[in-house]
Every structure is written in C-alpha cells, then in structure tokens.
Amino acid sequence: MLLGWNRITPNIRKSVLEGLRTGRPQGGPYHIELNWTDRCNVECFFCNNLEKNRASLELNPKVVERVIREGRSKGLQSVRLSGGGEPLFHSHLKELLDILKLHKVRIENLTTNGLCLTRANCQSLIEAGLDEIIFSLNYADRYSYAEGMRTRPENFDRSIQGVQTLFDTAAGMQEPLPVLIVAFSICRQTRKDIPRMYEIGLRLNADRIAFRNLHGIAQSQDLTNSDMEWLLLDLGRLIDQENDLSRLEFRFSNPVLQDYCMEKIAPRIDKSHVNAEVGSVRHCSVPWYSLGIRGNGDVYPCCNLLLDGPFPLLGNVNCQSLEEI
C-alpha cells in the first residue's frame, strides 16, 4: 500500500519533501483517504468504530463529487477507500464510483470485508480503476468468522466468493488484476489457525498474506504467554517453508511477535538495494500530500489519525472547500 505516492510525479514529490522541510504544504492534496461511510454490514468484536457504525453517517454524493472535482483541479490522483464502516456499504455506491471514474481518480487501495462484492459492484470498481484490495477475512473458518464478526456463518463463504467474483470480472473485462492482500487477525480464538489462514491465502492466489494481532480487546480474548509460544512455533515454520518471503506481511503491534518475525526473515533479505540513510528518517510525509475524510465530513491530516484522540481537526467538507481547509 503506497498511499498514492507512486501516482505523483517526481517534481511533486520534491515539492512534498520541501513542504516537510519548511513546515508548509506546497500543494495538493494528491491523495485522499476517503472513509465515505460509517455504515457496516458486520459488527466485529474488535472494531474501534462501533458507535460511529451504529450512527450510520455517510457523505452525500454531492459532497463527494465537489471534493473530487476540486481535488482534481489541485492535482488529486488517487483515493483510498477504507476505515469508518464498510466502504462498499454506502447507500449510493454506484454513483460514487461513477464520480471517481468520471474525474479519472483511481482507487489505489480498497479495504473491504468482501460481502458487497457483487458482480455489478465489481464491474464499477474495475471501471473506476482499482490498484489494490485488502480483503479483511480475519478468520480461517465460517464458525470462528461468525463469532468474531457477529454475523452469519455463510457470510464467510460469501465474502470469499466476492473476491473471486472481483478477479473473474477484471479478467473478463481484460483489465489489469488488482494486487490482493488477504488479511487475518490473531487473538486467543485464532491462536492455532496460522497454517489454515496461510492455505486460504494460497487458494485465493493472494499476492500477500497479512497477519496482525488484535489489541485493545478484553483480556479473556487476548493472547496469553502459552498462546505466544504456540504462535512463535507456527510463525517460524511458516517463514521457513515460504520460498517467496514477499508473500508474507506481518503487522504485529506485539513487539515479541514482530521482532521474532523480523529476525527470522532478516538473513534471507537482499539488503543491497536498501538506502543506508533510511534509518535516519524521522518524519512521515503522508500528511503533506494526503488527507483523511470521515463519514461525518471531518478532515484530518492522514489515515492514521482517524481514531479519536488529540489530533488536529482541519475542517469539514460538508461546509468547507478543500481550499479553505
């Protein structure tokens, strides 16, 4: 996930870095994280947005069209559809995807549970231009899926079918296939499921299979020390058997898990192309060329700041233009 960086020109990249140096943005936004709905069709027990989901706020298509049109005039190249609720569960999805298509703004990343990937929606996504999809499957079987995501067991199979439909649709339209990342969640319930998760990723021909541990959950659902021992064994076996390490993605907030995986991987990584100065970088450039918009219209500096916290609210697109913000 490149957050639109790959779609801006070298000259714009230089201006972004100049803005980072001087503390004043030089233009843009060139990328928007567009969380256009808080509505969702599941209720994951680990969701940090449940209260907003239940409020079901979402951006009006007229507001989205105005934002995209103005953004395009300022060099907007791409959007990421994620966060808040399920992005494909917006009440006016077809209209919104048509807006992106009309203004030639690509979807650089879609994060979805897959349940709304009908053939019609898949066609609209491909027509708009889809670079990458993160498929949040989270679980390895229909029963743990139903329990953890508080939905019907058959939705496990339905979500997988949705992803297959997306790729069948793209192939049928003779369009480039998006990069597929299948994402799984690790907690007490799934502590022994890494091998099965990996097999599902392989069956879906995933470009990357991502694992993350859940945090901020009840102690009864969190990993214990004995769970960690089991996980480390399974992760070690997985890394040893995988010939293509680029297929594996570890997003563990737990330092024991993340450090173990990085130490296992390190001896097999070709470091000849790595910039020796990268370790000295102390600043993130994303807020200097991108911004995040919530379902209620609030605008924040970037995607990672969409959770409640002491972060600056820049404005609201329901009553302000991007220029004002």
Tab-separated table of C-alpha atoms in Angstrom, residues 27-324:
chain	number	residue	atom	x	y	z
A	27	GLY	CA	0.038	21.954	-2.869
A	28	GLY	CA	-2.399	19.095	-3.124
A	29	PRO	CA	-3.992	17.019	-1.807
A	30	TYR	CA	-2.732	14.478	-4.321
A	31	HIS	CA	-4.287	11.579	-2.415
A	32	ILE	CA	-7.309	11.254	-0.104
A	33	GLU	CA	-8.240	8.540	2.358
A	34	LEU	CA	-11.980	8.669	1.753
A	35	ASN	CA	-13.915	6.981	4.544
A	36	TRP	CA	-17.222	7.924	2.981
A	37	THR	CA	-19.479	5.819	5.191
A	38	ASP	CA	-19.661	4.716	8.812
A	39	ARG	CA	-22.282	2.094	7.917
A	40	CYS	CA	-21.172	-1.529	8.183
A	41	ASN	CA	-22.717	-4.931	7.470
A	42	VAL	CA	-20.910	-6.794	10.290
A	43	GLU	CA	-20.110	-5.996	13.938
A	44	CYS	CA	-16.561	-7.249	14.567
A	45	PHE	CA	-15.966	-7.584	18.296
A	46	PHE	CA	-12.610	-5.811	17.923
A	47	CYS	CA	-13.921	-2.830	15.913
A	48	ASN	CA	-12.903	0.541	17.348
A	49	ASN	CA	-15.603	2.337	15.380
A	50	LEU	CA	-18.757	0.517	16.518
A	51	GLU	CA	-20.513	3.571	17.939
A	52	LYS	CA	-19.978	5.504	14.716
A	53	ASN	CA	-21.080	2.455	12.699
A	54	ARG	CA	-24.366	2.408	14.568
A	55	ALA	CA	-24.872	6.126	13.875
A	56	SER	CA	-24.642	5.224	10.140
A	57	LEU	CA	-23.308	8.602	8.993
A	58	GLU	CA	-22.117	8.846	5.408
A	59	LEU	CA	-21.074	11.514	2.943
A	60	ASN	CA	-23.646	12.840	0.496
A	61	PRO	CA	-22.704	12.049	-3.131
A	62	LYS	CA	-22.934	15.776	-3.955
A	63	VAL	CA	-20.294	16.495	-1.317
A	64	VAL	CA	-18.074	13.697	-2.632
A	65	GLU	CA	-18.430	14.994	-6.193
A	66	ARG	CA	-17.478	18.520	-5.086
A	67	VAL	CA	-14.461	17.250	-3.135
A	68	ILE	CA	-13.242	15.070	-6.013
A	69	ARG	CA	-13.799	17.806	-8.599
A	70	GLU	CA	-11.935	20.404	-6.524
A	71	GLY	CA	-9.246	17.907	-5.596
A	72	ARG	CA	-8.701	17.050	-9.257
A	73	SER	CA	-8.135	20.731	-10.021
A	74	LYS	CA	-5.363	20.669	-7.398
A	75	GLY	CA	-3.707	17.529	-8.722
A	76	LEU	CA	-5.614	14.759	-6.914
A	77	GLN	CA	-4.592	11.406	-8.414
A	78	SER	CA	-5.986	8.667	-6.186
A	79	VAL	CA	-8.114	7.748	-3.191
A	80	ARG	CA	-8.054	5.006	-0.619
A	81	LEU	CA	-11.453	3.577	0.371
A	82	SER	CA	-11.321	2.156	3.889
A	83	GLY	CA	-11.885	2.859	7.554
A	84	GLY	CA	-15.051	4.011	9.278
A	85	GLY	CA	-17.520	1.404	8.072
A	86	GLU	CA	-17.521	-0.963	5.092
A	87	PRO	CA	-16.751	1.312	2.096
A	88	LEU	CA	-18.865	-0.764	-0.306
A	89	PHE	CA	-21.896	-0.478	2.017
A	90	HIS	CA	-22.533	3.181	1.133
A	91	SER	CA	-26.163	3.826	0.180
A	92	HIS	CA	-25.116	5.359	-3.167
A	93	LEU	CA	-22.071	3.261	-4.040
A	94	LYS	CA	-22.624	3.122	-7.815
A	95	GLU	CA	-22.985	6.902	-8.018
A	96	LEU	CA	-19.798	7.429	-6.011
A	97	LEU	CA	-17.743	5.017	-8.101
A	98	ASP	CA	-19.048	6.717	-11.247
A	99	ILE	CA	-17.807	10.046	-9.832
A	100	LEU	CA	-14.304	8.622	-9.428
A	101	LYS	CA	-14.429	7.195	-12.942
A	102	LEU	CA	-15.674	10.491	-14.435
A	103	HIS	CA	-12.880	12.508	-12.855
A	104	LYS	CA	-10.210	9.855	-13.544
A	105	VAL	CA	-9.296	9.416	-9.874
A	106	ARG	CA	-8.082	5.866	-9.253
A	107	ILE	CA	-8.742	3.720	-6.197
A	108	GLU	CA	-5.205	2.971	-5.038
A	109	ASN	CA	-6.481	0.763	-2.231
A	110	LEU	CA	-9.809	-0.715	-1.166
A	111	THR	CA	-10.093	-2.306	2.275
A	112	THR	CA	-13.218	-4.472	2.443
A	113	ASN	CA	-14.795	-7.498	4.096
A	114	GLY	CA	-15.868	-8.655	0.634
A	115	LEU	CA	-19.577	-9.088	1.370
A	116	CYS	CA	-20.652	-6.382	-1.095
A	117	LEU	CA	-18.526	-7.625	-3.981
A	118	THR	CA	-21.453	-8.379	-6.270
A	119	ARG	CA	-20.767	-8.636	-9.984
A	120	ALA	CA	-22.279	-5.184	-10.585
A	121	ASN	CA	-20.174	-3.585	-7.854
A	122	CYS	CA	-17.081	-5.396	-9.107
A	123	GLN	CA	-17.625	-4.026	-12.596
A	124	SER	CA	-17.976	-0.466	-11.253
A	125	LEU	CA	-14.788	-0.851	-9.195
A	126	ILE	CA	-12.779	-2.136	-12.148
A	127	GLU	CA	-14.143	0.613	-14.405
A	128	ALA	CA	-13.140	3.265	-11.856
A	129	GLY	CA	-9.642	1.761	-11.668
A	130	LEU	CA	-8.589	-0.426	-8.745
A	131	ASP	CA	-4.909	-0.944	-7.912
A	132	GLU	CA	-5.054	-2.968	-4.699
A	133	ILE	CA	-7.553	-4.687	-2.410
A	134	ILE	CA	-7.080	-5.623	1.231
A	135	PHE	CA	-9.548	-8.419	1.909
A	136	SER	CA	-10.223	-8.469	5.662
A	137	LEU	CA	-11.203	-12.106	6.080
A	138	ASN	CA	-9.721	-12.269	9.605
A	139	TYR	CA	-10.658	-15.908	10.317
A	140	ALA	CA	-9.913	-19.385	8.943
A	141	ASP	CA	-13.394	-20.956	9.084
A	142	ARG	CA	-17.045	-19.969	8.964
A	143	TYR	CA	-17.767	-20.587	12.656
A	144	SER	CA	-14.958	-18.517	14.164
A	145	TYR	CA	-15.758	-15.896	11.499
A	146	ALA	CA	-19.410	-15.768	12.572
A	147	GLU	CA	-18.479	-15.480	16.240
A	148	GLY	CA	-15.773	-12.849	15.822
A	149	MET	CA	-17.550	-10.717	13.237
A	150	ARG	CA	-21.011	-11.232	14.723
A	151	THR	CA	-22.613	-12.325	11.510
A	152	ARG	CA	-23.952	-15.470	9.848
A	153	PRO	CA	-21.540	-18.364	9.153
A	154	GLU	CA	-22.470	-18.426	5.463
A	155	ASN	CA	-21.041	-14.925	5.072
A	156	PHE	CA	-17.561	-16.459	5.346
A	157	ASP	CA	-18.095	-18.312	2.062
A	158	ARG	CA	-19.950	-15.363	0.564
A	159	SER	CA	-17.035	-12.996	1.225
A	160	ILE	CA	-14.538	-15.379	-0.395
A	161	GLN	CA	-16.840	-15.758	-3.383
A	162	GLY	CA	-16.995	-11.965	-3.637
A	163	VAL	CA	-13.227	-11.712	-4.027
A	164	GLN	CA	-13.246	-14.449	-6.652
A	165	THR	CA	-16.008	-12.566	-8.485
A	166	LEU	CA	-13.884	-9.401	-8.482
A	167	PHE	CA	-10.970	-11.155	-10.154
A	168	ASP	CA	-13.201	-13.021	-12.600
A	169	THR	CA	-14.803	-9.695	-13.539
A	170	ALA	CA	-11.454	-7.973	-14.072
A	171	ALA	CA	-10.227	-10.861	-16.210
A	172	GLY	CA	-13.457	-10.860	-18.226
A	173	MET	CA	-13.090	-7.121	-18.864
A	174	GLN	CA	-9.440	-7.708	-19.853
A	175	GLU	CA	-8.323	-5.200	-17.233
A	176	PRO	CA	-5.208	-5.491	-15.032
A	177	LEU	CA	-5.819	-7.522	-11.892
A	178	PRO	CA	-5.514	-5.587	-8.623
A	179	VAL	CA	-2.939	-6.635	-6.045
A	180	LEU	CA	-4.664	-8.891	-3.491
A	181	ILE	CA	-3.765	-8.815	0.202
A	182	VAL	CA	-5.689	-11.278	2.382
A	183	ALA	CA	-5.616	-10.058	5.995
A	184	PHE	CA	-6.035	-12.242	9.080
A	185	SER	CA	-6.395	-11.352	12.766
A	186	ILE	CA	-4.608	-13.162	15.586
A	187	CYS	CA	-6.196	-13.402	19.044
A	188	ARG	CA	-6.922	-16.168	21.574
A	189	GLN	CA	-9.635	-17.591	19.331
A	190	THR	CA	-7.343	-17.871	16.296
A	191	ARG	CA	-4.023	-18.652	18.002
A	192	LYS	CA	-3.705	-22.056	16.274
A	193	ASP	CA	-5.028	-21.027	12.876
A	194	ILE	CA	-1.939	-19.619	11.141
A	195	PRO	CA	-1.439	-22.727	8.923
A	196	ARG	CA	-5.093	-22.699	7.804
A	197	MET	CA	-5.010	-18.948	7.199
A	198	TYR	CA	-1.941	-19.356	5.024
A	199	GLU	CA	-3.614	-22.097	2.977
A	200	ILE	CA	-6.653	-19.891	2.341
A	201	GLY	CA	-4.359	-17.121	1.124
A	202	LEU	CA	-2.674	-19.535	-1.272
A	203	ARG	CA	-6.019	-20.797	-2.600
A	204	LEU	CA	-7.041	-17.214	-3.345
A	205	ASN	CA	-3.738	-16.611	-5.184
A	206	ALA	CA	-3.004	-13.735	-2.807
A	207	ASP	CA	-0.059	-11.520	-3.634
A	208	ARG	CA	0.419	-11.043	0.097
A	209	ILE	CA	-0.940	-12.795	3.183
A	210	ALA	CA	-1.046	-10.415	6.146
A	211	PHE	CA	-1.190	-11.243	9.845
A	212	ARG	CA	-1.866	-8.846	12.712
A	213	ASN	CA	-2.582	-9.336	16.381
A	214	LEU	CA	-5.666	-7.684	17.851
A	215	HIS	CA	-5.013	-5.182	20.615
A	216	GLY	CA	-7.252	-3.188	22.915
A	217	ILE	CA	-9.522	-6.218	23.359
A	218	ALA	CA	-10.779	-7.925	26.531
A	219	GLN	CA	-8.150	-9.867	28.470
A	220	SER	CA	-10.163	-13.073	28.033
A	221	GLN	CA	-9.740	-12.732	24.248
A	222	ASP	CA	-6.132	-11.569	24.244
A	223	LEU	CA	-3.066	-13.763	23.782
A	224	THR	CA	-1.556	-15.477	26.835
A	225	ASN	CA	2.093	-16.458	27.297
A	226	SER	CA	1.323	-20.059	26.305
A	227	ASP	CA	-0.526	-18.779	23.216
A	228	MET	CA	2.580	-16.801	22.278
A	229	GLU	CA	4.763	-19.903	22.469
A	230	TRP	CA	2.419	-21.726	20.085
A	231	LEU	CA	2.300	-18.755	17.730
A	232	LEU	CA	6.065	-18.388	17.574
A	233	LEU	CA	6.403	-22.040	16.566
A	234	ASP	CA	3.810	-21.696	13.798
A	235	LEU	CA	5.253	-18.404	12.556
A	236	GLY	CA	8.733	-19.912	12.482
A	237	ARG	CA	7.538	-22.907	10.450
A	238	LEU	CA	5.649	-20.611	8.078
A	239	ILE	CA	8.677	-18.410	7.410
A	240	ASP	CA	10.946	-21.435	6.936
A	241	GLN	CA	8.636	-23.105	4.401
A	242	GLU	CA	7.804	-19.989	2.364
A	243	ASN	CA	10.080	-19.631	-0.648
A	244	ASP	CA	8.784	-16.155	-1.511
A	245	LEU	CA	9.007	-14.014	1.629
A	246	SER	CA	7.426	-11.062	-0.187
A	247	ARG	CA	4.147	-13.003	0.087
A	248	LEU	CA	4.166	-12.690	3.895
A	249	GLU	CA	3.250	-9.493	5.709
A	250	PHE	CA	3.462	-9.125	9.478
A	251	ARG	CA	1.708	-6.204	11.170
A	252	PHE	CA	2.088	-7.197	14.788
A	253	SER	CA	1.784	-4.449	17.389
A	254	ASN	CA	3.071	-7.030	19.867
A	255	PRO	CA	6.867	-6.477	19.869
A	256	VAL	CA	7.656	-10.103	20.742
A	257	LEU	CA	5.827	-11.379	17.653
A	258	GLN	CA	7.058	-8.645	15.312
A	259	ASP	CA	10.695	-8.824	16.430
A	260	TYR	CA	10.700	-12.618	16.120
A	261	CYS	CA	9.366	-12.495	12.561
A	262	MET	CA	11.814	-9.781	11.512
A	263	GLU	CA	14.757	-11.705	12.990
A	264	LYS	CA	13.683	-14.872	11.143
A	265	ILE	CA	13.307	-13.009	7.869
A	266	ALA	CA	16.408	-10.781	8.067
A	267	PRO	CA	19.035	-13.381	6.991
A	268	ARG	CA	17.100	-14.075	3.781
A	269	ILE	CA	16.598	-10.472	2.662
A	270	ASP	CA	18.785	-8.961	-0.054
A	271	LYS	CA	19.876	-5.667	1.514
A	272	SER	CA	21.976	-4.477	-1.433
A	273	HIS	CA	19.234	-2.114	-2.637
A	274	VAL	CA	18.368	-0.646	0.775
A	275	ASN	CA	19.218	3.040	1.278
A	276	ALA	CA	21.671	3.232	4.180
A	277	GLU	CA	20.218	6.609	5.195
A	278	VAL	CA	16.660	5.341	5.584
A	279	GLY	CA	17.233	4.677	9.281
A	280	SER	CA	17.825	8.388	9.860
A	281	VAL	CA	14.385	9.410	8.581
A	282	ARG	CA	12.291	10.670	11.477
A	283	HIS	CA	9.271	12.190	9.759
A	284	CYS	CA	6.267	10.879	7.812
A	285	SER	CA	5.489	12.580	4.501
A	286	VAL	CA	1.907	11.300	4.131
A	287	PRO	CA	0.118	14.277	5.791
A	288	TRP	CA	1.978	16.618	3.435
A	289	TYR	CA	0.323	15.279	0.295
A	290	SER	CA	-2.748	13.408	1.572
A	291	LEU	CA	-5.626	13.861	3.993
A	292	GLY	CA	-8.356	11.746	5.573
A	293	ILE	CA	-12.092	12.408	5.422
A	294	ARG	CA	-14.531	10.718	7.806
A	295	GLY	CA	-18.125	9.735	7.154
A	296	ASN	CA	-19.301	12.848	9.014
A	297	GLY	CA	-17.166	15.077	6.785
A	298	ASP	CA	-14.422	15.803	9.326
A	299	VAL	CA	-10.965	16.179	7.801
A	300	TYR	CA	-7.756	15.019	9.477
A	301	PRO	CA	-4.101	15.089	8.376
A	302	CYS	CA	-3.926	11.432	7.355
A	303	CYS	CA	-5.359	7.945	7.655
A	304	ASN	CA	-3.675	7.014	10.913
A	305	LEU	CA	-5.335	9.886	12.725
A	306	LEU	CA	-8.927	8.875	12.049
A	307	LEU	CA	-9.325	7.362	15.506
A	308	ASP	CA	-10.476	9.587	18.344
A	309	GLY	CA	-7.539	11.267	20.010
A	310	PRO	CA	-5.678	14.549	20.475
A	311	PHE	CA	-5.261	15.139	16.754
A	312	PRO	CA	-5.985	18.386	14.888
A	313	LEU	CA	-9.324	18.651	13.119
A	314	LEU	CA	-8.590	20.556	9.914
A	315	GLY	CA	-12.177	21.250	8.909
A	316	ASN	CA	-15.300	19.621	7.479
A	317	VAL	CA	-16.063	19.079	3.792
A	318	ASN	CA	-19.811	19.398	4.371
A	319	CYS	CA	-19.402	23.138	4.903
A	320	GLN	CA	-15.912	23.983	3.618
A	321	SER	CA	-13.957	23.678	0.400
A	322	LEU	CA	-10.582	21.957	0.228
A	323	GLU	CA	-9.060	25.389	-0.400
A	324	GLU	CA	-10.450	26.674	2.906
